[in-house]
XYZ file of C-alpha atoms in Angstrom:
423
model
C 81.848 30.868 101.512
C 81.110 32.483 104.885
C 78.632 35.395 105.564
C 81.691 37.445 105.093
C 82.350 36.748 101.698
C 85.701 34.813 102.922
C 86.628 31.574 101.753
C 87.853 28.987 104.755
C 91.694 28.984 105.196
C 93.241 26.555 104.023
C 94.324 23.712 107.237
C 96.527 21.116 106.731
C 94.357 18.453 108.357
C 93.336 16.160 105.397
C 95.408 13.309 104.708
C 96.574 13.063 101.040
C 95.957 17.099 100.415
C 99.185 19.610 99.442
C 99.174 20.791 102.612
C 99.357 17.979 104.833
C 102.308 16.978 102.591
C 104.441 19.499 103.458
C 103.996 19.296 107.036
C 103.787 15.663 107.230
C 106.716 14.745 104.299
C 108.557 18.276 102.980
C 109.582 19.835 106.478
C 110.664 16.989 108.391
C 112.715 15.750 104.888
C 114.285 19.730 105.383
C 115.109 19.281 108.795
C 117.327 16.018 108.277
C 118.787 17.896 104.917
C 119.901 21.053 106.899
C 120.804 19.152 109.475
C 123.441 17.874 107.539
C 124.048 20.816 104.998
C 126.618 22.379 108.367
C 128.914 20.874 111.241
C 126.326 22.178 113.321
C 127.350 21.517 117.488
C 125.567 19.543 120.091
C 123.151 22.251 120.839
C 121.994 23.028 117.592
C 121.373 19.256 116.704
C 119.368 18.322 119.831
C 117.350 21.739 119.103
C 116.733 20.087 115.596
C 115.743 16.429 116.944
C 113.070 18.052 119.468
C 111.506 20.191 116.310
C 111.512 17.193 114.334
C 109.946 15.584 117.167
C 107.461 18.302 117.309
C 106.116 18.853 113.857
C 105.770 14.942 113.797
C 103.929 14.064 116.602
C 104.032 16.951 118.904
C 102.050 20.501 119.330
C 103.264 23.902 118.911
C 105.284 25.149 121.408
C 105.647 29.166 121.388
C 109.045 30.675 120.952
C 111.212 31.240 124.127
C 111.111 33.798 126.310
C 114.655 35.426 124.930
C 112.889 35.340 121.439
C 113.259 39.281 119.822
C 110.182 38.591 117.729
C 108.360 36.398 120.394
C 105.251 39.106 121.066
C 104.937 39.274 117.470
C 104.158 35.494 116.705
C 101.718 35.509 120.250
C 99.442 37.906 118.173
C 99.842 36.257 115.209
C 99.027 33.306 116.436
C 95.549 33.964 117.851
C 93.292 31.802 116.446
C 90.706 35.681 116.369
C 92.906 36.998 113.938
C 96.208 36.000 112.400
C 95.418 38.117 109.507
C 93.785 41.080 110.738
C 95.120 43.837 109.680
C 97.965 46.130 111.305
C 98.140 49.497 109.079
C 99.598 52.034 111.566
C 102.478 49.536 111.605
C 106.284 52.019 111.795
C 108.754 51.290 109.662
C 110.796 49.084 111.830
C 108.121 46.082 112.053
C 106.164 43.899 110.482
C 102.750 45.111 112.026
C 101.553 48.002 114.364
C 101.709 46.714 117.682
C 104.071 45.054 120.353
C 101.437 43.998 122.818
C 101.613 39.811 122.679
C 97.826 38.219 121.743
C 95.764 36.967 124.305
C 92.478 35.225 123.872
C 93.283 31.530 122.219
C 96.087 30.434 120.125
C 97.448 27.785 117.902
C 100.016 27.189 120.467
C 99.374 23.877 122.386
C 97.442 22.399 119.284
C 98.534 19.847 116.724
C 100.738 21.372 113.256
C 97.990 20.272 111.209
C 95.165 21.606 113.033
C 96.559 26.002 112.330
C 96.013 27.781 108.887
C 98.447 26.039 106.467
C 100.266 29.603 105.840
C 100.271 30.607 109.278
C 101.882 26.704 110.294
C 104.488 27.071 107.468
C 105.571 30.456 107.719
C 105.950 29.309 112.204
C 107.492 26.144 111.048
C 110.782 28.457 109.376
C 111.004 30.767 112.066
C 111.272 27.627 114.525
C 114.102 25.927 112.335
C 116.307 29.263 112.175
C 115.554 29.931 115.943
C 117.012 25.895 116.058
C 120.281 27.101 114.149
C 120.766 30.234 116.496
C 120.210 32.232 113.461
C 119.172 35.070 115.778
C 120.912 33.759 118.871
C 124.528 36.574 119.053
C 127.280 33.962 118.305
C 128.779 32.413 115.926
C 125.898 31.430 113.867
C 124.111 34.328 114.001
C 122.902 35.509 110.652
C 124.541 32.385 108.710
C 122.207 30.849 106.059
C 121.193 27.172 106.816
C 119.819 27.270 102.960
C 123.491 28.637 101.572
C 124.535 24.987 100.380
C 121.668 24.284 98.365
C 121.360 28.104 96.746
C 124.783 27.849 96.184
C 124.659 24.618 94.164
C 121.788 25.571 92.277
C 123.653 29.436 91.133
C 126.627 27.493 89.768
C 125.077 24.459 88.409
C 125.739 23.524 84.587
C 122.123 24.866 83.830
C 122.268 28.112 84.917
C 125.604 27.865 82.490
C 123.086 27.662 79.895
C 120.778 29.846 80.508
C 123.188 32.655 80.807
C 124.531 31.807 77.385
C 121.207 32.116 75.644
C 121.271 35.837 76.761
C 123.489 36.040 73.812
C 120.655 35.583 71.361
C 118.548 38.772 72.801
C 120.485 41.457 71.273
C 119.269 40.557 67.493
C 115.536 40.427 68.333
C 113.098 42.424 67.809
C 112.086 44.480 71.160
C 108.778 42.974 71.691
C 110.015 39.665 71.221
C 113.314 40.208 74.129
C 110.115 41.740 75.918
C 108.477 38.355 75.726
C 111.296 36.622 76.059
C 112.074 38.099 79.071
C 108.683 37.897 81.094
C 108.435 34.230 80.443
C 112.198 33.347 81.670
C 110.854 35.216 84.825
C 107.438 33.509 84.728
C 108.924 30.205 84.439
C 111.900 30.634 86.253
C 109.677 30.497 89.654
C 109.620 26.347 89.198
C 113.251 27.030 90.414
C 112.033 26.836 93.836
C 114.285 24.384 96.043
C 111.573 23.420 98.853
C 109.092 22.677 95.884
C 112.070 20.187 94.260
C 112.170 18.576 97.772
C 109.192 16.209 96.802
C 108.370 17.076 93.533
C 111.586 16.938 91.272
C 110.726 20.159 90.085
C 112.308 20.775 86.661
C 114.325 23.097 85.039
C 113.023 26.527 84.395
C 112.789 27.782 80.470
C 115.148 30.573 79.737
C 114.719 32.961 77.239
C 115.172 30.240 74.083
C 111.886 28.692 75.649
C 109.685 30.633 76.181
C 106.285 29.084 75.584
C 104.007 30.440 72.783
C 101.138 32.863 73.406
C 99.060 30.440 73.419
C 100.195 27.804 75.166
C 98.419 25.530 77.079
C 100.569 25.934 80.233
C 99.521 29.076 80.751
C 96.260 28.986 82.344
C 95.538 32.674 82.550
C 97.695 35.194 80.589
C 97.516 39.061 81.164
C 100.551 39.883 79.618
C 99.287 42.463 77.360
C 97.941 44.319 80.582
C 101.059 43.995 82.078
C 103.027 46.023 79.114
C 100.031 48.043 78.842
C 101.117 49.427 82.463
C 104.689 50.174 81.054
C 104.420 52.621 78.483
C 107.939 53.432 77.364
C 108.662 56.738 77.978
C 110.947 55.841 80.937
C 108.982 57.562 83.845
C 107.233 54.765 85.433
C 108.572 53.119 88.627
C 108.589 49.321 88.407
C 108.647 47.195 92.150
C 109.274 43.284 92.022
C 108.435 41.690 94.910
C 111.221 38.226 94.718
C 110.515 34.560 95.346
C 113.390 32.563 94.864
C 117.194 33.061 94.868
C 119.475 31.589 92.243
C 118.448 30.213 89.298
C 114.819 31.990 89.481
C 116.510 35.291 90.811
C 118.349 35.898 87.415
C 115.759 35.910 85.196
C 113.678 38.429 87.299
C 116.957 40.471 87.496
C 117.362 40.355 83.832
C 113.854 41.234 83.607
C 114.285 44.598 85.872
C 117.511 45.359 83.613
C 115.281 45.338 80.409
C 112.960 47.461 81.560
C 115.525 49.962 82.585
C 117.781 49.847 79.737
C 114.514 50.135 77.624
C 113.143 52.584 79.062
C 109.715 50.992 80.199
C 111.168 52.102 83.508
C 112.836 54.771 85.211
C 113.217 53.185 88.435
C 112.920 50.182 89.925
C 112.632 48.568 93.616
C 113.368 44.765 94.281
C 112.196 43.762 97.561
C 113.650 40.692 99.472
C 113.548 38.978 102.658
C 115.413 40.528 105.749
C 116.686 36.980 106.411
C 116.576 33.458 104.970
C 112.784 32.538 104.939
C 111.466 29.715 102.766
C 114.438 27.637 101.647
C 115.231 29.626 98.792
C 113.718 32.870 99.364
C 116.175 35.974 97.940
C 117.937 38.002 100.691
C 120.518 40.719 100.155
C 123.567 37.495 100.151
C 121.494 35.979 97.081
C 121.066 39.586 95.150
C 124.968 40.069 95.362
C 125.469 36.614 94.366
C 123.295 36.394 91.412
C 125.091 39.953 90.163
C 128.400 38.242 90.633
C 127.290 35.337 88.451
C 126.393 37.487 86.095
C 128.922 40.276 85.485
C 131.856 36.975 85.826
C 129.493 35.045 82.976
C 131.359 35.692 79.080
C 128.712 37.139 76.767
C 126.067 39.311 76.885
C 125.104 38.379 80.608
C 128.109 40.336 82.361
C 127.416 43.455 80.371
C 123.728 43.027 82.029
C 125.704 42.173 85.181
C 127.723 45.681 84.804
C 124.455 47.797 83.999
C 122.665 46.194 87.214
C 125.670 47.463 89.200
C 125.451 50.641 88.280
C 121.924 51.050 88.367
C 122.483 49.843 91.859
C 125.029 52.759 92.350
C 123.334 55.127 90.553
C 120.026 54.764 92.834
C 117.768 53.681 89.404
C 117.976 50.081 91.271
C 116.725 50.366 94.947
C 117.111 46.566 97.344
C 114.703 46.778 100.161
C 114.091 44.377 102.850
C 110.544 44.991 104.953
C 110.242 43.034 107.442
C 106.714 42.498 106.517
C 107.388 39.499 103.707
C 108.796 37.513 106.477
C 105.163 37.259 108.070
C 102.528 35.067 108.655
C 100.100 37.522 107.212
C 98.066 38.258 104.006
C 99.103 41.326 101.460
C 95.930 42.906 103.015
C 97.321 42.899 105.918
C 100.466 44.974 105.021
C 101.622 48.172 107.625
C 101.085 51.687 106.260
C 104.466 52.128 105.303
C 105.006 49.269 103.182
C 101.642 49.934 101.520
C 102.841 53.755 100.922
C 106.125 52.664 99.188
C 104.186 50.044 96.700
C 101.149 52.467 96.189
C 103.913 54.563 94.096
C 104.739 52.245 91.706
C 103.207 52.049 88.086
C 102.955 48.595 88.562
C 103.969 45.759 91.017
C 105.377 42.315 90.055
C 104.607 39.932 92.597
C 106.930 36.535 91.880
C 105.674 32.919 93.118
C 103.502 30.434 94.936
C 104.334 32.018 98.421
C 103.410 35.924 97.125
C 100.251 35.051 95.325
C 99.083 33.030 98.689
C 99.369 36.488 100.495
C 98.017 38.461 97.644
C 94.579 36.736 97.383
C 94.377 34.869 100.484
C 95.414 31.416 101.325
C 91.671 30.324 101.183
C 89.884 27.921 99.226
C 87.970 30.456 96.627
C 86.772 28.912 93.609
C 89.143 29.091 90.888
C 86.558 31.144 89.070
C 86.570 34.003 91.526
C 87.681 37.098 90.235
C 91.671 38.288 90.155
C 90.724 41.840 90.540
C 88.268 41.521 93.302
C 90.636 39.342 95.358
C 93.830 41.938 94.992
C 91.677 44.822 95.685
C 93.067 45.567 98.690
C 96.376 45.913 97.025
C 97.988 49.627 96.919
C 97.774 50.357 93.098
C 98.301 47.993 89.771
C 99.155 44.909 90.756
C 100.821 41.535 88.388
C 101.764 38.074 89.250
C 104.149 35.646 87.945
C 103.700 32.785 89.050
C 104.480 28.655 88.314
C 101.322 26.437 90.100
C 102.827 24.739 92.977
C 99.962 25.056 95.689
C 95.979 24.886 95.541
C 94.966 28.913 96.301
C 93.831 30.038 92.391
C 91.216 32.721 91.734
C 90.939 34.310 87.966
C 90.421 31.355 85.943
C 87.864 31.239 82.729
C 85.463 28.656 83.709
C 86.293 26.777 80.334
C 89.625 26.965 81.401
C 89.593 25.071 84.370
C 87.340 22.836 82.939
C 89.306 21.802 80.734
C 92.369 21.647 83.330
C 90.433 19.438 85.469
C 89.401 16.976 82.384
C 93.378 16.292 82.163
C 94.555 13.247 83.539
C 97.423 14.507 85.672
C 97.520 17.272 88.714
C 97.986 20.519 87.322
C 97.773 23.006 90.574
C 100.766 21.628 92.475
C 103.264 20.080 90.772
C 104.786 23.638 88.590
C 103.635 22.216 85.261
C 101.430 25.404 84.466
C 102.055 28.881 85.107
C 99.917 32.391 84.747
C 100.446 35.881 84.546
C 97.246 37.981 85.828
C 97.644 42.024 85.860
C 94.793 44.022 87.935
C 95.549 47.744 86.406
């Protein structure tokens, strides 16, 4: 720990660590899968060899001079402070200020050598800039993760799942409650870029969930979760998505329940603005994931119908901030983003990529405390989350040392899960 109190940031530097392996093995084994995934043209495919080219054996090279967003990475890419925070940021962007960074950068050094969430986050803004995702033309805005999300939505499993919704009516209400959290929770191992290199596994639905006490779950606040949700249908609930597809259902069955129960009044499901990590939700995925619902037999459409209308009715809100498509830390967030969450009885934040913000993407002993690290955070706070990178904090220290007795990895490979709740 520094004088600060911080934890270092997590590089990617070490040979054999989680993040070296997704710089050095998942994104170039991304860039030769999208590359294939459209009949993208000459232009597009040379743009794709040179970034293969560069997060292989090159050094980061700043975004062009056309780029719309191009001042904003400049700042955030000072090596003084990529997470410094921007709170008089307007409602338009994702932090306060327009001015590009001076002072030094990560730009001109090696992948491996910048903070692991600031290199990842650059490396998907480089790939859709590749695509012309922002270029006008004709493939601006298209998704270069469609294929795969698509797949995944209308795969045999999801078949499945869907059909197990049929069981919920004839439970008790604590136990759909249950139920409901843990399809949610473990849902998030539905996570495309983790199944690149890790064969990832399909998530429990609501016939599965895990017992309260199982051994998966390496921290478990559920009871401080409901305790946040009294049902007497006046608190607003925000859910902050990970995934699209097969994780998005569960957490929109989730938001239905609590609605239709009354442990909420209103709700707010944020998104990314555009495609992010390779599965991350956008508006596309939200409308596709209600379609797969309300055209499912059983008692998923009639879920699919109340979502619509809830939708309609304003109970449901979408947003998009351009915030969750940064570089930065939760603490980090612009004034009007941390407004809008600091009215909500409670926020669920959903999967690896969200708790990295929330805490920090810092090596803090797994011991630290949950509620000290999301202190920062505007009001109660919750995440749902499957282990699939090494940033922990909250753990018992019996807990994780038992965990680290085991004989196999536990922290990245989506076998365990928690659910930790800061009131």
């Amino acid at each position: 720990m520094s004088a600060s109190g911080e934890a270092p940031e997590i590089l990617s530097d070490e040979p054999g660590s989680f993040a070296h392996s997704v710089l050095a093995d998942r994104h170039p084994a991304l860039v030769r899968r999208v590359r294939d995934a459209f009949p993208w043209g000459p232009a597009q495919h040379r743009a794709l060899d040179a970034l293969l080219a560069e997060i292989t054996a090159g050094v980061i090279e700043p975004l062009g001079p056309g780029a719309h967003d191009r001042a904003e990475w400049e700042r955030w890419g000072r090596r003084d402070g990529a997470d410094a925070s921007h709170s008089g940021a307007s409602r338009s962007g994702a932090s306060g200020s327009d001015s590009p960074g001076s002072g030094p950068s990560w730009f001109g050094t090696s992948w491996f050598e910048a903070p692991f969430l600031w290199a990842e986050s650059y490396f998907y803004r480089r790939l859709l800039g590749a695509l012309d995702h922002f270029t006008p033309g004709p493939w601006q805005g298209v998704d270069p993760f469609g294929p795969f999300k698509q797949a995944e939505l209308h795969a045999p499993a999801v078949d499945g799942e869907l059909a197990a919704l049929d069981a919920l009516p004839g439970r008790p209400a604590d136990e759909q409650a249950h139920a409901l959290l843990h399809a949610s929770l473990w849902g998030n191992r539905a996570d495309l870029g983790f199944r690149l290199d890790s064969g990832g596994g399909a998530p429990a639905g609501p016939q599965e969930s895990p017992a309260p006490d199982d051994p998966r779950l390496v921290a478990d606040d559920s009871a401080v979760l409901w305790s946040l949700l009294p049902p007497d249908a006046s608190a607003a609930v925000h859910l902050i998505a990970d995934n699209a597809g097969q994780e998005l259902i569960p957490d929109l069955v989730l938001l239905d329940h609590l609605l239709h129960t009354g442990r909420a009044g209103r709700a707010a499901l944020h998104i990314k603005p555009h495609p992010y990590y390779v599965s991350d939700a956008t508006m596309t995925d939200v409308l596709d994931a209600l379609r797969r619902l309300r055209r499912a037999p059983g008692y998923a459409a009639g879920i699919g119908d109340r979502l619509w209308s809830a939708l309609t009715d304003g109970r449901l809100d979408v947003r998009a901030h351009p915030f969750f498509c940064a570089p930065l830390p939760y603490s980090a967030m612009p004034a009007d983003l941390r407004a809008d969450l600091s009215g909500a009885a409670v926020t669920i934040l959903k999967g690896d990529l969200n708790y990295r913000r929330l805490v920090g993407d810092r090596h803090w002993p797994a011991t630290d405390s949950f509620h000290d690290r999301t202190a920062h955070f505007p009001g109660a706070v919750a995440a749902l989350r499957t282990l699939k990178s090494d940033v922990l904090v909250g753990l018992h220290p019996q807990t994780l040392t038992t965990l680290d007795h085991t004989p196999t990895p536990w922290r990245t490979t989506g076998t365990h899960a928690l659910v930790q709740a800061r009131p």
